[in-house]
Each structure stands twice: as C-alpha cells, then as structure tokens.
Amino acid sequence: MKNVASVIVDVPAMQTDRAYDYLVPEEWLGSILPGMRVVVPFGPRKIQGFVMELKEKGEVSKLKAISEPMDLVPVLNEELLSLGNWLTDKTLCFKISAFQAMLPAAMKAKYEKFFRLEEMTRLDELPDPLPDLFRKNSEISWKAAQEAGILPLIQKQVKQGKVDVIYKVKARAKKKTVRKILPAFNRDQLEGILESLPPQASKQKEVLRYVSDASNEGAPLLVKQVIENAGTTASTIKTLVNKGLLVEKEEEVYRDPFEDRLFEQTSPLPLTEQQSQAIKPIVDVIDQNLHRTFLLYGVTGSGKTEIYLQSIQRVLEEGKEAIVLVPEISLTPQMVHRFKGRFGDDVAVLHSGLSVGEKYDEWRKIQRKEVKVVVGARSAIFAPFENIGIIIIDEEHETSYKQEENPRYHARDVAVQRAETHKCPVILGSATPSLETFARASKGVYQLLTLSKRMNDGDLPHVSVVDMREELRNGNRSMFSQELFDKLQTRLEKGEQTVLFLNRRGHSSFIMCRDCGFVVQCPNCDISLTYHRFSNGMKCHYCGYEEAVPNTCPECTSEHIRYFGTGTQKVEEELTKLLPGARIIRMDVDTTSRKGSHEKLLTAFGEGKADILLGTQMIAKGLDFPNITLVGVLSADTMLHLPDFRAAEKTFQLLTQVSGRAGRHTLPGEVVVQTYTPEHYSIELAAEHDYDRFYLQEMAMRKMGAYPPFYYITMITMSHEDLMKVVAIAEKLSAFVRSRLSESTIILGPAASPIPRIKNRYRYQCLIKYKREPNLTPTLKTVLDQFQQQYASGGLTISIDVNPYMMM
DNA sequence: GGTTTATCTTCA
DNA sequence: GAAGATAAACCG
C-alpha cells in the first residue's frame, strides 16, 4: 500500500532542499496524489509542501502525517514535476523555488501564528489584559499581540504551558463568487404564494413574479441583476430568502480582465509568397509530431504574427494546445487583440498587469482545459497544458525572458525543454535575433526562416544619424538637434505624429552640484539617487531609500545644486518651451504606474489626442499607429557605455525596434537618431537596417572577448556586510573553482561588482567562461555547500547565475 | 525559515 | 550560577 508521500517543503534553504516523508492519513488515501499541495507539520509549525511521489515505505521509521490536502486535483502534472527538477539542476535553485515559479503567485501559501488557551487554563489564572482578550476571541493573532505590545507577556504564558501557539497555513487564492437566487417553488405555485403574502408586500410580490418569470428552466439569477431589473433592494430579497421562498447560492466566477471589451472576430489572412514559404516547414513539423526549433527572422512589419496565428490554427485543428510568449504583454494590448480576435474564448492571457486573482483565474482556465491558447509573459511558459502542439516566443531577443531572481531561468530554454517532451516545434520570432539564437540558426541547430519583405511592400524608414558633438560645436546646447527640431515642427504643421524615445538607463535624473560636481548618493548603495519631481525627493532604485532634495550642496554649501540628466520630465519641459502648441503624452514609470493607464495613454495617442509621444523603452514595443511618421531617439548611446558585453547588441536591437515604429502604413516614415558616437557600428548599422553585417561584426567582438555565443558564462556574486570578509571569501571561492575546472576555462575575478554596494552589502563577483565544463554544476553545488555555514551565520549570500543577462 | 538546543558571555 | 546572547542543529 502506497501510503507514504515524499514532500518538498516550503522552506527555501539549502538544508531543507530535499524531500521529507509523511504518512497519508487513511481518509485521504487515493485522493492525495503527486503534484498536489499539502499542509504538513514541520518541526513545531505547519507549512505548505508539494507531493513528489507516493511510496510504500518512508526513509525514517516514525513519520508524521500530512495535515490536509490543499488541492482537489494536482496542480503540477507529471511533466511539470520533472520540469521542476530539470529547472533545479540547470539553475541551481531550490526545488521549492522551481515549483513555486511554475504556479501563479496566488497559490503560494501565507503563514500566520496564533495564541490559543491551553485546555486546562482558566481565564483568571492569566494576567491582564489577557482574560479580556481571550473572552472576546478564542484566538489572538501574533501580529495583534505584537501591535498591542503584549507579546512578551503572552510568550511567558506559553512557557508556563498556559497558552498554546498554533500555526495556520492560509491559501492566498480566493475564488471569486457571485450571489445568485432561485425560486423555491415552481411556476404553478406562484399564484398561491402571492395570495398568501400580506397585501402590503407589493415589492416582494413583484420580485417573486420577476424571478419566477425570468428563471425559466430553473436557472439561477444574479442577485445584482434582479435588484437592477426588478427595481428592488437587497433587503427585499433577503426577506424572501428568510421566508424560504427564494434559495440563495454562491457561485464561483472568473474575474475577467477583458470584461467589457469586444474582440472583433478575424479570419486567416491570405499569406504572401514569403509567408507561405516560411510557414510550410512549421506545418510539416506539426503534422509529423516532431520537435524542432525555428528562428523566424523577419523585419518589422513582415507579418510574423500572421504566421504565428495560422500555425496555431493548425495545432488547434489537431486538438493540441499552444503557448505564445510575448515580452511583458501588458505593454502590447494590440497583441492580445489579435489573438483574442482570431481564437476568441479559447485564449487565456497571463501578464504582469493582471491582479493576483485575475492571474489565478486565467491559470485555472488553462488547468481545466477551458482554453487552448495562452498568451503571456515569461512565466506563461509553465502553462499546465498536457498536449502542447507549438510554443512561440515573439521578440525572442528580449531580455525580459530571463528571470532575474531564483530560479534564474530563461524562458527560451524552458520552451525547448518542454517542446522536446511534447514533440512539437518552437518558433523564435525576431527582427533582431539575439546573437546566441542567430548563431545556432547559422549552424543549423535551429532552422532559419526568413521574411525579408514588409507586407505592404513599404520601404524601411530612412534613418539619419545626428552627431551631437557637432551640434554642440555649432552652439546648440539643447537636447534637440537642429534636424530633429525642424522635422518635429514640420510634423506639427502637417498634423502627423511623432514618437520621441529616451533611453532611461544611465540618464535618470540625478542631483548634482554645479560648483563642485558633488552628486547625491544613496547612503546604503553605491549609486546616485534619482530625482522624483512628484515628491520633490530623491530615491534609490535599489533599496528604496528616500530623502528630500537639499537646498545647498552638502559638500561646498553652494546653492547651485539641482537635478541633472535627461529625465522624461525634463524633456517634456523643454518641449513645451520650444513648441508651446504641441500636445504631448509622456509615458514613464510616473505616468503609467496605475493599472491600465498605460493602455489609456496609448489609446489616446492612437486617437490623435496628442502630437508627440515621449517615453522610455516601454514605448518601443507594439506601437502601431498609421499617423506616426517621425521617430526621434534623443540619445542613442547611453546604453552603449554600460559594463555589459551585450551593450552593442542591445543598442542595435533597440534602435531597430524604435525605427520600426515609423511609417508602418501608407505614410512614409523617418527616423532621427541623436548620438555622441555616430561611428559606433551598432548605431551605423542599425541606421542602415543591416542586421547581417551587425551580426558578423558583433560575432567578431564576442570571439575576441571570449563571450557568448563562443563561450558559455556563469556569474557568481557574493555579498556581505563586511568588505574584508567578502573579499576573503571571494578569493577563497574563486581559488576553489579554479582548482576544480579545466584548463581551457577562463575565470575572471574576483572583482568588485559594477555596483559595489547595495543595501549596505559589499558585492564581489567572479565570471566563469567555458566551452564544455561537465564539472561545473557539481563544483558550484560544492561551493554552495562549503560556504553554507558562513551563509547561514555570517550573513553571506552567494548567488549563481548561469547564462546571466544582467552583468551588474 | 523558524524553532529548539547547545555553547559561550557577562556580571553579580 | 543564572540570565542573556549567539551559534549550531534540526525539521520526516
């Protein structure tokens, strides 16, 4: 009899990163299955866990029993369970983190502690104010006790055995319900009932008539609607329920994030010659149930989405499911429209803009097989489908597909892994593929499909690169070059729209003293504080530290201290000064933080309510309005100087992407790129729309620097409050790693991180570059093991990032 | 991660 | 020698 469950418990720590065995109580035998969440006793408390497998015998002799199951059916199927193990191996994360990453946040448990009277304890034994409190409630929450300042008092009672501590696991997920009512009689009885009611109860009679009439077939009616349609109130209905004439019931509903939106149904569009060529191999692979990865390399506007849609159509016809990943989808409502438009209610949407509850509901639609297609951001790659027929990753090169916290996975790798098990194709789509992907396509590891023509046969916009040093020499000190300014003005006159694009990184507005050059820095992190006009304060992006803007320089007491840099707010100010008539929409963290505001601003712009859209990289995506004929990039090279070997690649991708926003329809588009380094190949070649040459040039650079795709890299970052300690540990750690890895492997460092201190912790890093290193994972595991003690006691943290995208 | 248990400090 | 602080061990 398999009545022992091995369980991964919700304690993300090295020591607990293994399965614990529990007895399955008789009453749950057969209903507790692998992949379910359960509540288990762990030490003195109760926590959540995932059942891995059922077996006959436990590892130790006496086992505790599972307290209760948290699910009716498994939330992780067999495939996802083994995918979790794979993820753990690949990213060196805790098992529990891997499983939690695969589920919506709503399913992560919350814990709370309570005090309860021991059975034998009488109230008068306790000191004030405990008797009163326990008289009111049989349980006092830990938090409440703490807030009331009586925590030490209660804990004393606990020690004396008079009060007990109990631990509760709370499910975060709440299913949304609506109240509905049903008549408790059938239609023939209605007249009799109406007569039996007192004559003055006219409202009640009206409601009964309405309900009896409206609920044919005995379908329950929404209370809300009855109130509206019968012109009554909640209390009338309540009275009728109390009289037993109506039956009330709660019914579960999905929160619908797209409730009041209509999606116009679309049908497959005829494909161009190139599109048909590209889709053929995909369809072949679908028909043959094969796994293969395709790179769909198509210039902006070449119709990649239609290929996605028709491939999915094929997959659905075969009775299978599809996963579509898009970068931070809340930014591309247009994409949602296209999928909902084609596949209607078969589509679930998972993106960061949804509330926890909404995400949970969308996830359950997938789990219950109520949808066939999921469109979502990174984590949607874990959608619990069981019969996947295709996985599509749009804008494959986007770095948001890499999760920057544990488990540090890349959705692309997970996609390929899942597609292998499901024997289905993966399609990576991009106009500017990542070097890694394009290199694989060139080598034939991926199959390359090319779309070189724009669908409307339009030309790519003309890009002119403006040397800002030249502008400066000519005495133009503003942030707009003469050329950009002239073109802006022409657009305004013609009533056409402009998008102005500002690189945020490295140019956020900091506070600097004009006399001595002093920059206000965060006291906890080695980074300058960012000015926020909203609160007239300065904020640290890393630790959240905030302080008011000083009136005088703390260094030299000069009064010429003010904010610098080209924040979007500042650009907006200058724009209104230079072009007083222009209507501007600004999109940045400040104006888009509220839910739905992003879409609202975009819609307003699309409806022509503004002449200029000004924003950070968030506007680079999914912007597709016919009236945009000018795109301006204010400073193309800010990103170029970051300490990141992908800086050139990112610059190229970004410039290509923004330029693609201009002239997508009948009106021709123009792009102006302002830069201080016009000779840089990433800027030059982006202006020429020449990805192929950029690829060759950048590959040469990567080869020289021994970077991906020629080498794999893994980054180890150590941090500690004590600078000397972290230096010592870093030395020891890298020496150890060096001793265990092969000769051909390059180990850089240890060296201080580009941001040497965050939240008062000093950071050192070590970069490992390797071509083939079978010993790497075991070595890293040993590292984690060996430094565990200091990890636990000395406040050391080690983070390992296999294939990092953030080098800071 | 939280809790209990073992070990070390500190101070009368 | 007890109370308090800190490190180590364990959780089935």
PDB file of N, CA and C in Angstrom, chain A residues 121-160:
ATOM      1  N   THR A 121      -6.333  25.673  31.106  1.00  0.00           N
ATOM      2  CA  THR A 121      -6.154  27.015  31.654  1.00  0.00           C
ATOM      3  C   THR A 121      -7.480  27.715  31.906  1.00  0.00           C
ATOM      4  N   ARG A 122      -7.615  28.306  33.106  1.00  0.00           N
ATOM      5  CA  ARG A 122      -8.787  29.128  33.390  1.00  0.00           C
ATOM      6  C   ARG A 122      -8.396  30.586  33.178  1.00  0.00           C
ATOM      7  N   LEU A 123      -9.356  31.375  32.750  1.00  0.00           N
ATOM      8  CA  LEU A 123      -9.054  32.764  32.416  1.00  0.00           C
ATOM      9  C   LEU A 123      -8.457  33.544  33.580  1.00  0.00           C
ATOM     10  N   ASP A 124      -8.945  33.261  34.804  1.00  0.00           N
ATOM     11  CA  ASP A 124      -8.481  34.080  35.934  1.00  0.00           C
ATOM     12  C   ASP A 124      -7.037  33.764  36.345  1.00  0.00           C
ATOM     13  N   GLU A 125      -6.458  32.742  35.718  1.00  0.00           N
ATOM     14  CA  GLU A 125      -5.051  32.466  36.002  1.00  0.00           C
ATOM     15  C   GLU A 125      -4.138  33.466  35.295  1.00  0.00           C
ATOM     16  N   LEU A 126      -4.693  34.114  34.264  1.00  0.00           N
ATOM     17  CA  LEU A 126      -3.834  34.926  33.393  1.00  0.00           C
ATOM     18  C   LEU A 126      -3.769  36.376  33.846  1.00  0.00           C
ATOM     19  N   PRO A 127      -2.637  37.018  33.575  1.00  0.00           N
ATOM     20  CA  PRO A 127      -2.520  38.448  33.908  1.00  0.00           C
ATOM     21  C   PRO A 127      -3.317  39.300  32.929  1.00  0.00           C
ATOM     22  N   ASP A 128      -3.731  40.478  33.360  1.00  0.00           N
ATOM     23  CA  ASP A 128      -4.413  41.409  32.461  1.00  0.00           C
ATOM     24  C   ASP A 128      -3.468  41.823  31.359  1.00  0.00           C
ATOM     25  N   PRO A 129      -3.916  42.137  30.177  1.00  0.00           N
ATOM     26  CA  PRO A 129      -5.320  42.139  29.758  1.00  0.00           C
ATOM     27  C   PRO A 129      -5.735  40.846  29.068  1.00  0.00           C
ATOM     28  N   LEU A 130      -5.007  39.776  29.304  1.00  0.00           N
ATOM     29  CA  LEU A 130      -5.277  38.546  28.541  1.00  0.00           C
ATOM     30  C   LEU A 130      -6.679  37.970  28.744  1.00  0.00           C
ATOM     31  N   PRO A 131      -7.215  37.928  29.985  1.00  0.00           N
ATOM     32  CA  PRO A 131      -8.559  37.350  30.147  1.00  0.00           C
ATOM     33  C   PRO A 131      -9.587  38.013  29.246  1.00  0.00           C
ATOM     34  N   ASP A 132      -9.544  39.346  29.199  1.00  0.00           N
ATOM     35  CA  ASP A 132     -10.499  40.075  28.359  1.00  0.00           C
ATOM     36  C   ASP A 132     -10.368  39.689  26.896  1.00  0.00           C
ATOM     37  N   LEU A 133      -9.110  39.660  26.457  1.00  0.00           N
ATOM     38  CA  LEU A 133      -8.861  39.377  25.048  1.00  0.00           C
ATOM     39  C   LEU A 133      -9.342  37.981  24.669  1.00  0.00           C
ATOM     40  N   PHE A 134      -9.042  37.012  25.557  1.00  0.00           N
ATOM     41  CA  PHE A 134      -9.434  35.636  25.242  1.00  0.00           C
ATOM     42  C   PHE A 134     -10.935  35.432  25.360  1.00  0.00           C
ATOM     43  N   ARG A 135     -11.580  36.276  26.177  1.00  0.00           N
ATOM     44  CA  ARG A 135     -13.030  36.167  26.285  1.00  0.00           C
ATOM     45  C   ARG A 135     -13.667  36.584  24.970  1.00  0.00           C
ATOM     46  N   LYS A 136     -13.105  37.625  24.372  1.00  0.00           N
ATOM     47  CA  LYS A 136     -13.661  38.112  23.100  1.00  0.00           C
ATOM     48  C   LYS A 136     -13.384  37.149  21.948  1.00  0.00           C
ATOM     49  N   ASN A 137     -12.134  36.711  21.864  1.00  0.00           N
ATOM     50  CA  ASN A 137     -11.756  35.810  20.773  1.00  0.00           C
ATOM     51  C   ASN A 137     -11.039  34.602  21.352  1.00  0.00           C
ATOM     52  N   SER A 138     -11.340  33.447  20.805  1.00  0.00           N
ATOM     53  CA  SER A 138     -10.655  32.270  21.324  1.00  0.00           C
ATOM     54  C   SER A 138      -9.204  32.244  20.862  1.00  0.00           C
ATOM     55  N   GLU A 139      -8.909  33.014  19.819  1.00  0.00           N
ATOM     56  CA  GLU A 139      -7.529  33.064  19.328  1.00  0.00           C
ATOM     57  C   GLU A 139      -7.064  34.516  19.218  1.00  0.00           C
ATOM     58  N   ILE A 140      -5.794  34.719  19.579  1.00  0.00           N
ATOM     59  CA  ILE A 140      -5.198  36.042  19.396  1.00  0.00           C
ATOM     60  C   ILE A 140      -4.062  35.901  18.405  1.00  0.00           C
ATOM     61  N   SER A 141      -4.077  36.729  17.373  1.00  0.00           N
ATOM     62  CA  SER A 141      -3.013  36.575  16.376  1.00  0.00           C
ATOM     63  C   SER A 141      -1.715  37.169  16.910  1.00  0.00           C
ATOM     64  N   TRP A 142      -0.627  36.573  16.501  1.00  0.00           N
ATOM     65  CA  TRP A 142       0.721  37.003  16.893  1.00  0.00           C
ATOM     66  C   TRP A 142       0.906  38.484  16.579  1.00  0.00           C
ATOM     67  N   LYS A 143       0.445  38.830  15.386  1.00  0.00           N
ATOM     68  CA  LYS A 143       0.615  40.196  14.925  1.00  0.00           C
ATOM     69  C   LYS A 143      -0.117  41.180  15.835  1.00  0.00           C
ATOM     70  N   ALA A 144      -1.353  40.815  16.177  1.00  0.00           N
ATOM     71  CA  ALA A 144      -2.146  41.691  17.036  1.00  0.00           C
ATOM     72  C   ALA A 144      -1.476  41.852  18.397  1.00  0.00           C
ATOM     73  N   ALA A 145      -0.937  40.731  18.912  1.00  0.00           N
ATOM     74  CA  ALA A 145      -0.258  40.778  20.209  1.00  0.00           C
ATOM     75  C   ALA A 145       0.952  41.697  20.149  1.00  0.00           C
ATOM     76  N   GLN A 146       1.641  41.603  19.043  1.00  0.00           N
ATOM     77  CA  GLN A 146       2.839  42.431  18.865  1.00  0.00           C
ATOM     78  C   GLN A 146       2.457  43.906  18.828  1.00  0.00           C
ATOM     79  N   GLU A 147       1.396  44.185  18.069  1.00  0.00           N
ATOM     80  CA  GLU A 147       0.975  45.571  17.933  1.00  0.00           C
ATOM     81  C   GLU A 147       0.490  46.133  19.263  1.00  0.00           C
ATOM     82  N   ALA A 148      -0.126  45.261  20.068  1.00  0.00           N
ATOM     83  CA  ALA A 148      -0.623  45.719  21.367  1.00  0.00           C
ATOM     84  C   ALA A 148       0.502  45.752  22.408  1.00  0.00           C
ATOM     85  N   GLY A 149       1.670  45.290  22.012  1.00  0.00           N
ATOM     86  CA  GLY A 149       2.816  45.320  22.927  1.00  0.00           C
ATOM     87  C   GLY A 149       2.736  44.307  24.051  1.00  0.00           C
ATOM     88  N   ILE A 150       1.953  43.262  23.852  1.00  0.00           N
ATOM     89  CA  ILE A 150       1.822  42.259  24.926  1.00  0.00           C
ATOM     90  C   ILE A 150       2.469  40.935  24.527  1.00  0.00           C
ATOM     91  N   LEU A 151       3.296  40.982  23.486  1.00  0.00           N
ATOM     92  CA  LEU A 151       3.916  39.764  23.009  1.00  0.00           C
ATOM     93  C   LEU A 151       4.773  39.076  24.079  1.00  0.00           C
ATOM     94  N   PRO A 152       5.663  39.818  24.784  1.00  0.00           N
ATOM     95  CA  PRO A 152       6.485  39.165  25.819  1.00  0.00           C
ATOM     96  C   PRO A 152       5.616  38.547  26.912  1.00  0.00           C
ATOM     97  N   LEU A 153       4.541  39.245  27.236  1.00  0.00           N
ATOM     98  CA  LEU A 153       3.636  38.770  28.290  1.00  0.00           C
ATOM     99  C   LEU A 153       3.033  37.418  27.907  1.00  0.00           C
ATOM    100  N   ILE A 154       2.551  37.337  26.659  1.00  0.00           N
ATOM    101  CA  ILE A 154       1.923  36.091  26.227  1.00  0.00           C
ATOM    102  C   ILE A 154       2.957  34.977  26.141  1.00  0.00           C
ATOM    103  N   GLN A 155       4.146  35.334  25.628  1.00  0.00           N
ATOM    104  CA  GLN A 155       5.165  34.299  25.464  1.00  0.00           C
ATOM    105  C   GLN A 155       5.561  33.674  26.796  1.00  0.00           C
ATOM    106  N   LYS A 156       5.465  34.504  27.831  1.00  0.00           N
ATOM    107  CA  LYS A 156       5.736  33.984  29.173  1.00  0.00           C
ATOM    108  C   LYS A 156       4.714  32.911  29.538  1.00  0.00           C
ATOM    109  N   GLN A 157       3.459  33.187  29.181  1.00  0.00           N
ATOM    110  CA  GLN A 157       2.399  32.222  29.466  1.00  0.00           C
ATOM    111  C   GLN A 157       2.593  30.931  28.670  1.00  0.00           C
ATOM    112  N   VAL A 158       3.117  31.128  27.460  1.00  0.00           N
ATOM    113  CA  VAL A 158       3.379  29.951  26.619  1.00  0.00           C
ATOM    114  C   VAL A 158       4.393  29.064  27.320  1.00  0.00           C
ATOM    115  N   LYS A 159       5.420  29.701  27.878  1.00  0.00           N
ATOM    116  CA  LYS A 159       6.467  28.937  28.561  1.00  0.00           C
ATOM    117  C   LYS A 159       5.906  28.186  29.764  1.00  0.00           C
ATOM    118  N   GLN A 160       4.943  28.829  30.416  1.00  0.00           N
ATOM    119  CA  GLN A 160       4.351  28.188  31.583  1.00  0.00           C
ATOM    120  C   GLN A 160       3.319  27.141  31.203  1.00  0.00           C
TER     121      GLN A 160
END
